[in-house]
Coordinates of C-alpha atoms and ligand atoms in Angstrom, one line a residue:
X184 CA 130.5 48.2 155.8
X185 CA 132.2 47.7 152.9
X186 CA 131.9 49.6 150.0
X187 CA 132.6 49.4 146.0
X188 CA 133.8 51.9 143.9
X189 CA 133.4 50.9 140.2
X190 CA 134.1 53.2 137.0
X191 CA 132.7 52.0 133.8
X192 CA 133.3 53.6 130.7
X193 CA 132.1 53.9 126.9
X194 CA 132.4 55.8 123.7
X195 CA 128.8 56.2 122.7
X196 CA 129.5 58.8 120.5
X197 CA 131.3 61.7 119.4
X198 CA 131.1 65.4 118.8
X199 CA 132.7 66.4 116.6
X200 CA 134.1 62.8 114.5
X201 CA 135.9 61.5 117.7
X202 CA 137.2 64.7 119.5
X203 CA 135.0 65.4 122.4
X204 CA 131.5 64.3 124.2
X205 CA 128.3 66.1 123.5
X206 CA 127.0 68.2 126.3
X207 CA 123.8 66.1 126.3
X208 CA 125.2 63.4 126.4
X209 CA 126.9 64.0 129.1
X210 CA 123.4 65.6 131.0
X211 CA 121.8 62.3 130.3
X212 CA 124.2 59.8 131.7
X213 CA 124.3 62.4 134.9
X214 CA 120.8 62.4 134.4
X215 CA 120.8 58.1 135.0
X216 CA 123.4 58.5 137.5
X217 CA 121.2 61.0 139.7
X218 CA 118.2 58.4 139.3
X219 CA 120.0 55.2 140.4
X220 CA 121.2 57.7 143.1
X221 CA 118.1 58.9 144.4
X222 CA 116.5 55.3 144.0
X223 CA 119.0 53.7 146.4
X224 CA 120.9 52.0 143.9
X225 CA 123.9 53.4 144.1
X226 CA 125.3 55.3 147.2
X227 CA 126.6 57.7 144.5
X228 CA 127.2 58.1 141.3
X229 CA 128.6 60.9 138.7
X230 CA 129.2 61.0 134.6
X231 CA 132.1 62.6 133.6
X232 CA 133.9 63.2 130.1
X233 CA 137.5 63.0 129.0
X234 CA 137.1 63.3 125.9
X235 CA 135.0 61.1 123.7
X236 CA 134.1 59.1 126.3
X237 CA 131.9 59.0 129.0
X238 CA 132.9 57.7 132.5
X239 CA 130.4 56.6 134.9
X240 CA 132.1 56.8 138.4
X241 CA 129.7 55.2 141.2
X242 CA 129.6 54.2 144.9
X243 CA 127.6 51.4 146.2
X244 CA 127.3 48.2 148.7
X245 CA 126.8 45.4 146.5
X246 CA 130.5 44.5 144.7
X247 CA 132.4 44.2 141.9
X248 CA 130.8 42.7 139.2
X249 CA 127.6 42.7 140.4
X250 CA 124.4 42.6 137.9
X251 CA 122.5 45.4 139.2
X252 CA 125.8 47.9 138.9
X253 CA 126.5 46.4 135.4
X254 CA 123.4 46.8 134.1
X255 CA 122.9 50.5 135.2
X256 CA 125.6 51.1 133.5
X257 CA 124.9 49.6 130.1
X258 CA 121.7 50.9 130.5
X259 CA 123.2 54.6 130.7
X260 CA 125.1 53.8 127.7
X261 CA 122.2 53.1 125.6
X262 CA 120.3 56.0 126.7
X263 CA 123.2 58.4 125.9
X264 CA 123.8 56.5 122.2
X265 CA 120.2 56.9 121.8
X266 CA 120.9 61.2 122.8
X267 CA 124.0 60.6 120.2
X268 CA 121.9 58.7 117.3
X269 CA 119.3 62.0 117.8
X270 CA 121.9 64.3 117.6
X271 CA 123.4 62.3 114.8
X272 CA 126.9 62.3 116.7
X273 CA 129.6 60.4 115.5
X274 CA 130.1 56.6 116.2
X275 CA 127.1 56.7 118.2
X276 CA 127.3 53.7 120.0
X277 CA 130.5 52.3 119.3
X278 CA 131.9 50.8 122.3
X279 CA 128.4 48.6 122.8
X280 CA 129.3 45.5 120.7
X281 CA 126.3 43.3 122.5
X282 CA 122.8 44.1 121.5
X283 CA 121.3 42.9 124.9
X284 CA 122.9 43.2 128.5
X285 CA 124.0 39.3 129.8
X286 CA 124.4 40.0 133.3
X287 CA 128.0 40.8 133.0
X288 CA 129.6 44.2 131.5
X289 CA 132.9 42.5 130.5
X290 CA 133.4 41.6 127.4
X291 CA 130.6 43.6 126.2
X292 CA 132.9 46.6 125.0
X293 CA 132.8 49.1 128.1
X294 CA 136.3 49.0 130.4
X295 CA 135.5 48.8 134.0
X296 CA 137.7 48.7 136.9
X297 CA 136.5 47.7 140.2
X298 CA 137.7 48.0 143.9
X299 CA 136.1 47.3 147.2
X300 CA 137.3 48.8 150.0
X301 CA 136.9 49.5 154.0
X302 CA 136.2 53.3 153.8
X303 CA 138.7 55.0 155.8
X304 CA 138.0 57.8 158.2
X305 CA 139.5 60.2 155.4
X306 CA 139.4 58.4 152.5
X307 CA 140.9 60.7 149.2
X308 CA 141.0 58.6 145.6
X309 CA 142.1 59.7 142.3
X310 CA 139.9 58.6 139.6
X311 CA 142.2 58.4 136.0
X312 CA 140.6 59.0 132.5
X313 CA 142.1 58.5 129.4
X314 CA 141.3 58.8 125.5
X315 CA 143.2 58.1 122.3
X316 CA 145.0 55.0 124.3
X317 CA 144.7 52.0 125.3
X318 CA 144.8 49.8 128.3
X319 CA 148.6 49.0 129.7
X320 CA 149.1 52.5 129.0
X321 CA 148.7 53.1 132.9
X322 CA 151.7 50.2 133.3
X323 CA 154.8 53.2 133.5
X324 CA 152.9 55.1 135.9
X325 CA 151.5 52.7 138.5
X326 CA 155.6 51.3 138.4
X327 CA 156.9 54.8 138.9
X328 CA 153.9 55.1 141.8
X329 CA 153.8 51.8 143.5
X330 CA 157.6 50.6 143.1
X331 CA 160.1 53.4 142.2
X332 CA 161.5 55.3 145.1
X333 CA 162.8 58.2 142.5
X334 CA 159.3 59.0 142.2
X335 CA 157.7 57.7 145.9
X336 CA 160.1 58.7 148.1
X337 CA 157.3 57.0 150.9
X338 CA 159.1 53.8 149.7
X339 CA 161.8 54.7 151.2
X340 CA 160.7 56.6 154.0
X341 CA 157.3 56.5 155.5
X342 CA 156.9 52.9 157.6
X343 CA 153.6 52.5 155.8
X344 CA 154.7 51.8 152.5
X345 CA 158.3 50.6 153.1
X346 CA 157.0 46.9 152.6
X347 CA 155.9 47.5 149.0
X348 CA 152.9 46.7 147.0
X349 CA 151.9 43.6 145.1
X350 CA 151.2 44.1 141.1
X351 CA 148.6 41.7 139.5
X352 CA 149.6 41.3 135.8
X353 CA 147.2 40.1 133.5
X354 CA 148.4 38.5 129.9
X355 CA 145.4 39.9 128.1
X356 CA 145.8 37.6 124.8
X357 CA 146.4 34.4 127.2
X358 CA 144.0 35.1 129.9
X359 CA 146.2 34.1 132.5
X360 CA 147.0 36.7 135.5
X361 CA 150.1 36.7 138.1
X362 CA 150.9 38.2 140.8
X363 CA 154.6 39.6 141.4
X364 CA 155.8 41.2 144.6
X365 CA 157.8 44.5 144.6
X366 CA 160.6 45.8 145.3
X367 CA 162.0 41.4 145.0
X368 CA 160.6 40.6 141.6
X369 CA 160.4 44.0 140.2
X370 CA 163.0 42.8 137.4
X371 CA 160.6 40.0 136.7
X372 CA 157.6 42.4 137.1
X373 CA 159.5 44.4 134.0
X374 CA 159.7 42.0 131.9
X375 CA 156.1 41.5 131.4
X376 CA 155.2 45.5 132.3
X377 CA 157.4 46.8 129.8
X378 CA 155.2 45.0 127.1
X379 CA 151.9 46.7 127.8
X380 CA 150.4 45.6 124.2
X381 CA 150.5 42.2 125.9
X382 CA 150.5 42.9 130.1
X383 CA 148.6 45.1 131.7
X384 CA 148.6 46.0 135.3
X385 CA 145.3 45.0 136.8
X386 CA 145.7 46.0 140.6
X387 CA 147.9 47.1 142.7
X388 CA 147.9 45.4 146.6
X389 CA 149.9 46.8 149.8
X390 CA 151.8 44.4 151.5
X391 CA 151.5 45.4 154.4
X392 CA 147.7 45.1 154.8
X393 CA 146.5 43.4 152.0
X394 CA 144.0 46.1 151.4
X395 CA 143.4 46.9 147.5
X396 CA 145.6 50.2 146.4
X397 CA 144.9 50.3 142.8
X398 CA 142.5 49.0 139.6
X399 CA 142.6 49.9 135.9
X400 CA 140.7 48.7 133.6
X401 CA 142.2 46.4 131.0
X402 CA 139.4 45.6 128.8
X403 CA 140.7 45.0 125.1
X404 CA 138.2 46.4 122.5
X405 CA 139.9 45.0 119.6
X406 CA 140.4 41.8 121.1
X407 CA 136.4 41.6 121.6
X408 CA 135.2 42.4 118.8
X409 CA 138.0 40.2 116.4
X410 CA 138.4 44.1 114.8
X411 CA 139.2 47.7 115.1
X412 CA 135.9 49.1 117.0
X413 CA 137.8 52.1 119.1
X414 CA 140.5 52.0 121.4
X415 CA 140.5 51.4 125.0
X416 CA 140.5 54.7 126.5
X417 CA 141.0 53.3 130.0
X418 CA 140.3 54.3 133.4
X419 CA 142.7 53.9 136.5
X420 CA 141.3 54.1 140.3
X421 CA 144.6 54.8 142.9
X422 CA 143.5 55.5 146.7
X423 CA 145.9 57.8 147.9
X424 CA 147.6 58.7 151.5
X425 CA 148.3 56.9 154.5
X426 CA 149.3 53.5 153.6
X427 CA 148.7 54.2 149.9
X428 CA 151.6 56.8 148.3
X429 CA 150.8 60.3 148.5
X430 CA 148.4 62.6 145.9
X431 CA 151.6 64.2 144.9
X432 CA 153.7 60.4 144.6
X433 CA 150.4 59.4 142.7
X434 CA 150.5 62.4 140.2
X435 CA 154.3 62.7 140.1
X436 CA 154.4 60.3 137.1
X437 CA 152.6 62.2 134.7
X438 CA 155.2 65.0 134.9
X439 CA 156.7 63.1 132.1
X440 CA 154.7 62.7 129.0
X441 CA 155.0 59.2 128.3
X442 CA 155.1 57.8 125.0
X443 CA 151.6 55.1 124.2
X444 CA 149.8 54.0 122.1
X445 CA 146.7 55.4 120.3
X446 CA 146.4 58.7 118.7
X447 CA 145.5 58.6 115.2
X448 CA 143.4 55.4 114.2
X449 CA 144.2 53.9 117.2
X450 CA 147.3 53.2 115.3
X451 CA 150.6 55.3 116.1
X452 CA 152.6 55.9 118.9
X453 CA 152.2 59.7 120.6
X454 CA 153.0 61.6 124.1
X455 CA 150.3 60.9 126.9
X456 CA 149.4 64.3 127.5
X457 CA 148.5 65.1 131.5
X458 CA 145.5 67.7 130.8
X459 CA 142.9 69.6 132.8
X460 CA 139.3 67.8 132.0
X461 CA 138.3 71.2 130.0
X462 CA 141.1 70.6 127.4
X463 CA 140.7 66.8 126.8
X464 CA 139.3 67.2 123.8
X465 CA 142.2 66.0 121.4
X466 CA 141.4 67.5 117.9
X467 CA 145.4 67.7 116.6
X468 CA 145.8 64.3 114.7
X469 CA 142.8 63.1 117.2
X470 CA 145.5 63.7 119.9
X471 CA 147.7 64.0 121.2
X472 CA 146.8 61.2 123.7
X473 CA 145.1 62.7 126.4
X474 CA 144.9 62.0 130.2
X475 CA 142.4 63.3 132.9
X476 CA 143.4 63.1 137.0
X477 CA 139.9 63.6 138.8
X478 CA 140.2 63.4 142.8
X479 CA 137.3 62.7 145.0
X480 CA 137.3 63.1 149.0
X481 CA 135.2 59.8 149.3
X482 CA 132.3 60.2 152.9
X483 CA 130.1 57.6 153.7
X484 CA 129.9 56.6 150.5
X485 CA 129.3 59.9 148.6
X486 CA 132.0 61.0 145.8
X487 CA 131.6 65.0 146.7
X488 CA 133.1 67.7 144.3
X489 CA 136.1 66.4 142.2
X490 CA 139.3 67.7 142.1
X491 CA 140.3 68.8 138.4
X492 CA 144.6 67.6 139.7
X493 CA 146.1 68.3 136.5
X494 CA 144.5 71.4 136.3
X495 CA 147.7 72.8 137.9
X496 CA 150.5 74.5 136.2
X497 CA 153.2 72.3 138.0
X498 CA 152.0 70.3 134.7
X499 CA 153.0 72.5 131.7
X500 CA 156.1 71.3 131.0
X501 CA 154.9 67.7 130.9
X502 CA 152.3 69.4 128.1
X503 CA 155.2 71.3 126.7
X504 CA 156.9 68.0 126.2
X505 CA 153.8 66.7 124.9
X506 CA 153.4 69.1 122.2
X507 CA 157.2 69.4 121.3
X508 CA 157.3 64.9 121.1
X509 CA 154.0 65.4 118.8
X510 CA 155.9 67.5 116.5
X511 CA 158.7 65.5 116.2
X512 CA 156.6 62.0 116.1
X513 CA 154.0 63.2 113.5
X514 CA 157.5 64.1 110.8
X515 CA 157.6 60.2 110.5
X516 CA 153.8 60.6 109.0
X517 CA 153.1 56.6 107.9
X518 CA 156.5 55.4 109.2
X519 CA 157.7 53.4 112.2
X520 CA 157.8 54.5 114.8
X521 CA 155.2 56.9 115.3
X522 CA 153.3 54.5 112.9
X523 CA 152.7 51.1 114.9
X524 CA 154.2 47.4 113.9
X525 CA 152.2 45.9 111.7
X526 CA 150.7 43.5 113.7
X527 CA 149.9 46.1 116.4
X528 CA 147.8 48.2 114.3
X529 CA 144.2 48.7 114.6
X530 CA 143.5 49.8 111.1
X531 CA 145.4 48.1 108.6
X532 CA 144.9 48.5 104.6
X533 CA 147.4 45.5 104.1
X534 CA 145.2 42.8 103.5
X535 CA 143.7 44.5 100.5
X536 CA 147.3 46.0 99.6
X537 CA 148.6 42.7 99.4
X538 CA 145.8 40.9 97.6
X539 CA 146.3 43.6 94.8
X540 CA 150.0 43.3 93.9
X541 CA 149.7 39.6 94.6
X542 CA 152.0 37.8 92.2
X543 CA 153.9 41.4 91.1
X544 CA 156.3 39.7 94.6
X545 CA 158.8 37.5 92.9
X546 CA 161.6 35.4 94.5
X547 CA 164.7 37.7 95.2
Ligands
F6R61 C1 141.3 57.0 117.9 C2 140.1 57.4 117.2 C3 140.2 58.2 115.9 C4 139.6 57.4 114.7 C5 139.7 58.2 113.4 C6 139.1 57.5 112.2 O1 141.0 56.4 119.0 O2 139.0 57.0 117.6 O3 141.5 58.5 115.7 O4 140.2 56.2 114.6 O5 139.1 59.5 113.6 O6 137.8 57.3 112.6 P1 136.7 56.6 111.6 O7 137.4 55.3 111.1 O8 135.6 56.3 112.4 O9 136.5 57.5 110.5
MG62 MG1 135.4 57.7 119.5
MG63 MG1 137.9 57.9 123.0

């Protein structure tokens, strides 16, 4: 029977300002997701943190973007900002820009990314969290996974993957998607890639079976909402082994602390840090960027004990880097390029900065 794994994730709040979630927070949306559970309604389903946000990571028969799923979910948000506005956390509620559910969690302010699969007789997944980023910050790493035999060395030599995977690029301020075919258009697939402000990888499909290997979520908050309202924080789902790369090829990326965007104000550019989900709270500059590696040995449908991956010392130097690129980044204080471009920015005082000298700019 088919099956649908969906994560769908919010900020509803913060503890303290924007660096982690509140513990009951966290009880309540596990809370919801034991309910839905126990009800039928899902097949399973967990809460976890990375974090200031809360990702809900479920298993159920009834599809990607399906009501039911979506509304669950929105409905778990507003229970945990209503634990936050008790609590008077931080930002309670910030992700939720829509007062009532429509049917439809897109669009609304939570990410989501979606995949439904054929459960496999083993069937092992890596779940990806991130805070103090934004989406296309998962574009480097599913390239290095899905299409760089330096890092998946199954490319080259394991028959399963030797045909390559198809990468669905979506133009997030055009609405348009593509798909492009590696390893023949992998230039082309750069072009666009390289740009994640604009393209974001959506999904990642094996040529060789057409089955679904990869979905991130690419869900634009300021692009919603018209204004800064939080960054992106977004989630990745990989399923790993067999005719999907390796746990190892899958991880192997994040040995490198890639430089994204986030960090301060949503507004700079800062090392993506690999982290165990215990030190995801990012209280230096409200970073360093973090991200989270959960992995989940899917059966019949249930999501079992995760796997903490980065919780793994074969990681310290990539946090090492981290630190030593935050260091060096954070020197340039309010100036390119650890600041953003202008028109990248999520918090800009320009506007009013510019109204205020108004004529003092004279013709050179
Ligand atoms: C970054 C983030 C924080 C806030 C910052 C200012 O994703 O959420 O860096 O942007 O703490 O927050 P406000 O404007 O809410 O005081
Ligand atoms: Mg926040
Ligand atoms: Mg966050």
């Amino acid at each position: 029977m088919p099956q649908t794994l969906s994560v769908i994730k919010a900020d509803v709040g913060g503890w303290v300002g924007h660096s982690a979630m509140h513990p009951d927070v966290l009880a309540r949306a596990a809370e919801a997701m034991a309910a839905a559970t126990a009800s039928g309604m899902l097949l399973d389903g967990q809460a976890h943190a990375c974090g200031d946000d809360l990702f809900l990571v479920m298993s159920h028969i009834h599809g990607v973007d399906h009501e039911i799923v979506h509304r669950l979910a929105w409905d778990t948000f507003r229970a945990g900002t209503e634990v936050a506005k008790g609590l008077g956390l931080y930002g309670a509620g910030q992700d939720l820009l829509a007062d009532a559910f429509s049917g439809n969690i897109r669009g609304m302010g939570p990410g989501s990314a979606e995949m439904e699969i054929e459960e496999r007789q083993s069937e092992p997944v890596i779940v990806f969290m991130g805070d103090k980023t934004s989406s296309g910050s998962f574009n480097l790493p599913l390239f290095k996974m899905f299409a760089d035999p330096f890092n998946t060395s199954g490319l080259v030599i394991a028959e399963t993957l030797h045909q390559g995977f198809s990468f669905e690029v979506h133009d997030i301020k055009e609405h348009k998607k593509l798909m492009l075919t590696a390893p023949e258009e992998v230039y082309d697939l750069l072009a666009f890639i390289g740009s994640p402000s604009r393209y974001a990888v959506k999904r990642v499909v094996s040529r060789a079976t057409g089955e679904v290997a990869a979905v991130s979520s690419t869900d634009k908050l300021s692009l919603l909402a018209g204004r800064y309202v939080g960054k992106d924080d977004p989630t990745l789902i990989v399923r790993c082994q067999g005719n999907f790369p390796a746990v190892g090829e899958i991880l192997e990326p994040f040995t490198t602390a890639w430089t994204v965007e986030g960090f301060m104000r949503g507004s700079h550019y800062g090392p993506w840090m690999p982290v165990a989900q215990r030190n995801s709270n990012a209280s230096r500059f409200d970073g360093p960027p973090r991200v989270v590696a959960l992995g989940f040995q899917l059966h019949d449908g249930k999501l079992g004990m995760s796997r903490d991956l980065f919780d793994d010392p074969g990681f310290d130097n990539a946090r090492a880097e981290a630190n030593r690129v935050a260091d060096y980044l954070r020197k340039h204080g309010p100036f390119e390029p650890h600041r953003l471009p202008l028109d990248e920015m999520e918090y800009t005082s320009m506007p009013a900065v510019a109204a205020k000298i108004g004529t003092r700019w004279v013709d050179l």
